Amino acid sequence: MGYDSTNIFAKILRGEIPCKKVYEDEFALAFHDIHPKAPVHILLIPKGAYVSFEDFGEKASSQEIAGFFKALSKISKDIEETQKGCRILSNKGINGGQEVPHFHIHLFAGRPLGPMLSS
Ligand code: 5GP
């Protein structure tokens, strides 16, 4: 599947739609999810146009990949609620439940998060 630049996260990156920003650098942008599923629910996205983690791993430069995961580490470290533990998750495709076709990692924290999958 090719990258669709009309997706909502592409619009956020272009500044066409607002977001509650948590962190930004040259490689990544992090912001609060609009429908949080935990007291802390942050989305981290790369600045580049990648559909999924698979697309990102395949096509992004080593610098982009390193920058993205450094940003993830920094966000986690900076957020008090993650210090008791947190979870990251990335959905891909229909069975993965991916709604927005721009690679993103969810970061959840702020309460015990329960089993890894609901069923
Ligand atoms: P996915 O299901 O693709 O893994 O997750 C997409 C996430 O994006 C969902 O948790 C959804 O609540 C969030 N989301 C969708 N539209 C917007 C938006 O316009 N702004 C923000 N901040 N989050 C959004």
PDB file of C-alpha atoms and ligand atoms in Angstrom:
ATOM      1  CA  MET A   1       0.000   0.000   0.000  1.00  0.00           C
ATOM      2  CA  GLY A   2       1.359   3.431  -0.910  1.00  0.00           C
ATOM      3  CA  TYR A   3       1.410   6.354   1.467  1.00  0.00           C
ATOM      4  CA  ASP A   4      -1.752   8.489   1.470  1.00  0.00           C
ATOM      5  CA  SER A   5      -0.720  12.057   2.279  1.00  0.00           C
ATOM      6  CA  THR A   6      -4.324  13.025   3.117  1.00  0.00           C
ATOM      7  CA  ASN A   7      -4.226  10.990   6.357  1.00  0.00           C
ATOM      8  CA  ILE A   8      -4.882  12.838   9.607  1.00  0.00           C
ATOM      9  CA  PHE A   9      -1.328  12.563  10.966  1.00  0.00           C
ATOM     10  CA  ALA A  10       0.107  13.954   7.724  1.00  0.00           C
ATOM     11  CA  LYS A  11      -2.248  16.901   8.204  1.00  0.00           C
ATOM     12  CA  ILE A  12      -1.032  17.325  11.792  1.00  0.00           C
ATOM     13  CA  LEU A  13       2.591  17.269  10.564  1.00  0.00           C
ATOM     14  CA  ARG A  14       1.798  19.956   7.982  1.00  0.00           C
ATOM     15  CA  GLY A  15       0.117  22.063  10.679  1.00  0.00           C
ATOM     16  CA  GLU A  16      -3.281  21.848   8.977  1.00  0.00           C
ATOM     17  CA  ILE A  17      -4.856  20.277  12.081  1.00  0.00           C
ATOM     18  CA  PRO A  18      -3.910  21.157  15.669  1.00  0.00           C
ATOM     19  CA  CYS A  19      -2.561  18.704  18.212  1.00  0.00           C
ATOM     20  CA  LYS A  20      -1.590  18.800  21.884  1.00  0.00           C
ATOM     21  CA  LYS A  21       2.139  18.529  21.369  1.00  0.00           C
ATOM     22  CA  VAL A  22       4.335  16.664  23.865  1.00  0.00           C
ATOM     23  CA  TYR A  23       7.644  16.657  22.015  1.00  0.00           C
ATOM     24  CA  GLU A  24       9.118  17.492  18.617  1.00  0.00           C
ATOM     25  CA  ASP A  25      12.511  17.246  16.947  1.00  0.00           C
ATOM     26  CA  GLU A  26      13.727  16.817  13.374  1.00  0.00           C
ATOM     27  CA  PHE A  27      12.742  13.144  13.265  1.00  0.00           C
ATOM     28  CA  ALA A  28       9.584  12.805  15.317  1.00  0.00           C
ATOM     29  CA  LEU A  29       6.490  14.460  16.712  1.00  0.00           C
ATOM     30  CA  ALA A  30       4.614  13.307  19.817  1.00  0.00           C
ATOM     31  CA  PHE A  31       1.156  14.448  20.851  1.00  0.00           C
ATOM     32  CA  HIS A  32      -1.769  13.367  23.017  1.00  0.00           C
ATOM     33  CA  ASP A  33      -4.270  10.954  21.496  1.00  0.00           C
ATOM     34  CA  ILE A  34      -7.635  12.628  20.913  1.00  0.00           C
ATOM     35  CA  HIS A  35      -9.474   9.628  22.488  1.00  0.00           C
ATOM     36  CA  PRO A  36      -7.133   8.525  25.314  1.00  0.00           C
ATOM     37  CA  LYS A  37      -7.393   4.900  26.431  1.00  0.00           C
ATOM     38  CA  ALA A  38      -5.270   5.453  29.554  1.00  0.00           C
ATOM     39  CA  PRO A  39      -4.472   8.480  31.775  1.00  0.00           C
ATOM     40  CA  VAL A  40      -1.427   8.974  29.535  1.00  0.00           C
ATOM     41  CA  HIS A  41      -1.939   8.112  25.875  1.00  0.00           C
ATOM     42  CA  ILE A  42       0.647   9.654  23.595  1.00  0.00           C
ATOM     43  CA  LEU A  43       1.183   9.085  19.888  1.00  0.00           C
ATOM     44  CA  LEU A  44       4.687   9.273  18.464  1.00  0.00           C
ATOM     45  CA  ILE A  45       5.048   9.624  14.705  1.00  0.00           C
ATOM     46  CA  PRO A  46       8.046   9.974  12.414  1.00  0.00           C
ATOM     47  CA  LYS A  47       8.296  13.141  10.316  1.00  0.00           C
ATOM     48  CA  GLY A  48       8.769  11.050   7.180  1.00  0.00           C
ATOM     49  CA  ALA A  49       5.966   9.484   5.121  1.00  0.00           C
ATOM     50  CA  TYR A  50       5.759   5.835   6.240  1.00  0.00           C
ATOM     51  CA  VAL A  51       2.597   3.745   6.364  1.00  0.00           C
ATOM     52  CA  SER A  52       3.558   1.304   9.132  1.00  0.00           C
ATOM     53  CA  PHE A  53       6.448   0.073  11.289  1.00  0.00           C
ATOM     54  CA  GLU A  54       7.232  -2.377   8.517  1.00  0.00           C
ATOM     55  CA  ASP A  55       7.413   0.394   5.912  1.00  0.00           C
ATOM     56  CA  PHE A  56       9.484   2.489   8.327  1.00  0.00           C
ATOM     57  CA  GLY A  57      11.975  -0.295   9.030  1.00  0.00           C
ATOM     58  CA  GLU A  58      12.302  -1.055   5.345  1.00  0.00           C
ATOM     59  CA  LYS A  59      12.571   2.456   3.881  1.00  0.00           C
ATOM     60  CA  ALA A  60      13.700   4.919   6.557  1.00  0.00           C
ATOM     61  CA  SER A  61      17.362   5.838   6.904  1.00  0.00           C
ATOM     62  CA  SER A  62      19.358   4.610   9.898  1.00  0.00           C
ATOM     63  CA  GLN A  63      19.433   8.197  11.123  1.00  0.00           C
ATOM     64  CA  GLU A  64      15.630   8.497  10.987  1.00  0.00           C
ATOM     65  CA  ILE A  65      15.177   5.173  12.783  1.00  0.00           C
ATOM     66  CA  ALA A  66      17.684   6.062  15.476  1.00  0.00           C
ATOM     67  CA  GLY A  67      16.199   9.549  15.853  1.00  0.00           C
ATOM     68  CA  PHE A  68      12.688   8.160  16.183  1.00  0.00           C
ATOM     69  CA  PHE A  69      13.590   5.672  18.910  1.00  0.00           C
ATOM     70  CA  LYS A  70      15.724   8.223  20.738  1.00  0.00           C
ATOM     71  CA  ALA A  71      12.642  10.458  20.776  1.00  0.00           C
ATOM     72  CA  LEU A  72      10.561   7.585  22.176  1.00  0.00           C
ATOM     73  CA  SER A  73      13.092   7.038  24.915  1.00  0.00           C
ATOM     74  CA  LYS A  74      13.225  10.737  25.743  1.00  0.00           C
ATOM     75  CA  ILE A  75       9.446  11.053  25.980  1.00  0.00           C
ATOM     76  CA  SER A  76       9.172   8.019  28.219  1.00  0.00           C
ATOM     77  CA  LYS A  77      11.921   9.317  30.464  1.00  0.00           C
ATOM     78  CA  ASP A  78      10.365  12.789  30.704  1.00  0.00           C
ATOM     79  CA  ILE A  79       6.900  11.602  31.699  1.00  0.00           C
ATOM     80  CA  GLU A  80       6.504  10.950  35.395  1.00  0.00           C
ATOM     81  CA  GLU A  81       3.650   8.454  34.944  1.00  0.00           C
ATOM     82  CA  THR A  82       5.817   6.135  32.834  1.00  0.00           C
ATOM     83  CA  GLN A  83       8.222   5.581  35.708  1.00  0.00           C
ATOM     84  CA  LYS A  84       5.927   2.992  37.290  1.00  0.00           C
ATOM     85  CA  GLY A  85       5.728   1.316  33.921  1.00  0.00           C
ATOM     86  CA  CYS A  86       4.158   1.884  30.538  1.00  0.00           C
ATOM     87  CA  ARG A  87       3.333   0.108  27.302  1.00  0.00           C
ATOM     88  CA  ILE A  88       4.036   0.871  23.673  1.00  0.00           C
ATOM     89  CA  LEU A  89       2.010  -0.535  20.823  1.00  0.00           C
ATOM     90  CA  SER A  90       1.883  -0.131  17.061  1.00  0.00           C
ATOM     91  CA  ASN A  91      -1.025  -1.372  14.957  1.00  0.00           C
ATOM     92  CA  LYS A  92      -0.554  -2.414  11.356  1.00  0.00           C
ATOM     93  CA  GLY A  93      -3.244  -3.147   8.785  1.00  0.00           C
ATOM     94  CA  ILE A  94      -6.837  -4.309   9.127  1.00  0.00           C
ATOM     95  CA  ASN A  95      -6.288  -7.163  11.585  1.00  0.00           C
ATOM     96  CA  GLY A  96      -3.939  -4.989  13.612  1.00  0.00           C
ATOM     97  CA  GLY A  97      -6.681  -2.366  13.935  1.00  0.00           C
ATOM     98  CA  GLN A  98      -4.716   0.439  12.288  1.00  0.00           C
ATOM     99  CA  GLU A  99      -6.982   3.424  11.611  1.00  0.00           C
ATOM    100  CA  VAL A 100      -4.457   6.025  10.553  1.00  0.00           C
ATOM    101  CA  PRO A 101      -2.065   4.965   7.766  1.00  0.00           C
ATOM    102  CA  HIS A 102       0.956   6.910   9.023  1.00  0.00           C
ATOM    103  CA  PHE A 103       3.305   4.852  11.224  1.00  0.00           C
ATOM    104  CA  HIS A 104       2.770   5.626  14.886  1.00  0.00           C
ATOM    105  CA  ILE A 105       3.543   4.222  18.285  1.00  0.00           C
ATOM    106  CA  HIS A 106       1.028   4.500  21.097  1.00  0.00           C
ATOM    107  CA  LEU A 107       2.505   5.037  24.565  1.00  0.00           C
ATOM    108  CA  PHE A 108       0.170   4.224  27.475  1.00  0.00           C
ATOM    109  CA  ALA A 109       0.779   4.901  31.155  1.00  0.00           C
ATOM    110  CA  GLY A 110      -0.787   6.128  34.359  1.00  0.00           C
ATOM    111  CA  ARG A 111      -2.541   2.972  35.581  1.00  0.00           C
ATOM    112  CA  PRO A 112      -1.960  -0.800  35.613  1.00  0.00           C
ATOM    113  CA  LEU A 113      -2.515  -1.723  31.990  1.00  0.00           C
ATOM    114  CA  GLY A 114      -3.810  -5.261  32.399  1.00  0.00           C
ATOM    115  CA  PRO A 115      -3.273  -8.168  30.029  1.00  0.00           C
ATOM    116  CA  MET A 116      -1.500  -7.536  26.742  1.00  0.00           C
ATOM    117  CA  LEU A 117      -4.560  -8.412  24.643  1.00  0.00           C
ATOM    118  CA  SER A 118      -8.219  -8.273  25.712  1.00  0.00           C
ATOM    119  CA  SER A 119      -8.908 -11.756  24.283  1.00  0.00           C
TER     120      SER A 119
HETATM  121  P1  5GP B   1      -4.518   3.329  15.220  1.00  0.00           P
HETATM  122  O1  5GP B   1      -5.848   2.670  15.417  1.00  0.00           O
HETATM  123  O2  5GP B   1      -4.325   3.746  13.780  1.00  0.00           O
HETATM  124  O3  5GP B   1      -3.385   2.547  15.781  1.00  0.00           O
HETATM  125  O4  5GP B   1      -4.558   4.622  16.111  1.00  0.00           O
HETATM  126  C1  5GP B   1      -4.952   5.870  15.654  1.00  0.00           C
HETATM  127  C2  5GP B   1      -5.126   6.751  16.870  1.00  0.00           C
HETATM  128  O5  5GP B   1      -5.220   8.091  16.414  1.00  0.00           O
HETATM  129  C3  5GP B   1      -6.424   6.472  17.660  1.00  0.00           C
HETATM  130  O6  5GP B   1      -6.073   6.131  19.003  1.00  0.00           O
HETATM  131  C4  5GP B   1      -7.202   7.777  17.576  1.00  0.00           C
HETATM  132  O7  5GP B   1      -7.873   8.116  18.785  1.00  0.00           O
HETATM  133  C5  5GP B   1      -6.114   8.793  17.233  1.00  0.00           C
HETATM  134  N1  5GP B   1      -6.586   9.930  16.444  1.00  0.00           N
HETATM  135  C6  5GP B   1      -7.396   9.896  15.356  1.00  0.00           C
HETATM  136  N2  5GP B   1      -7.595  11.135  14.873  1.00  0.00           N
HETATM  137  C7  5GP B   1      -6.880  11.967  15.677  1.00  0.00           C
HETATM  138  C8  5GP B   1      -6.688  13.381  15.675  1.00  0.00           C
HETATM  139  O8  5GP B   1      -7.195  14.134  14.853  1.00  0.00           O
HETATM  140  N3  5GP B   1      -5.875  13.881  16.655  1.00  0.00           N
HETATM  141  C9  5GP B   1      -5.293  13.074  17.595  1.00  0.00           C
HETATM  142  N4  5GP B   1      -4.520  13.684  18.497  1.00  0.00           N
HETATM  143  N5  5GP B   1      -5.449  11.751  17.616  1.00  0.00           N
HETATM  144  C10 5GP B   1      -6.234  11.198  16.667  1.00  0.00           C
END
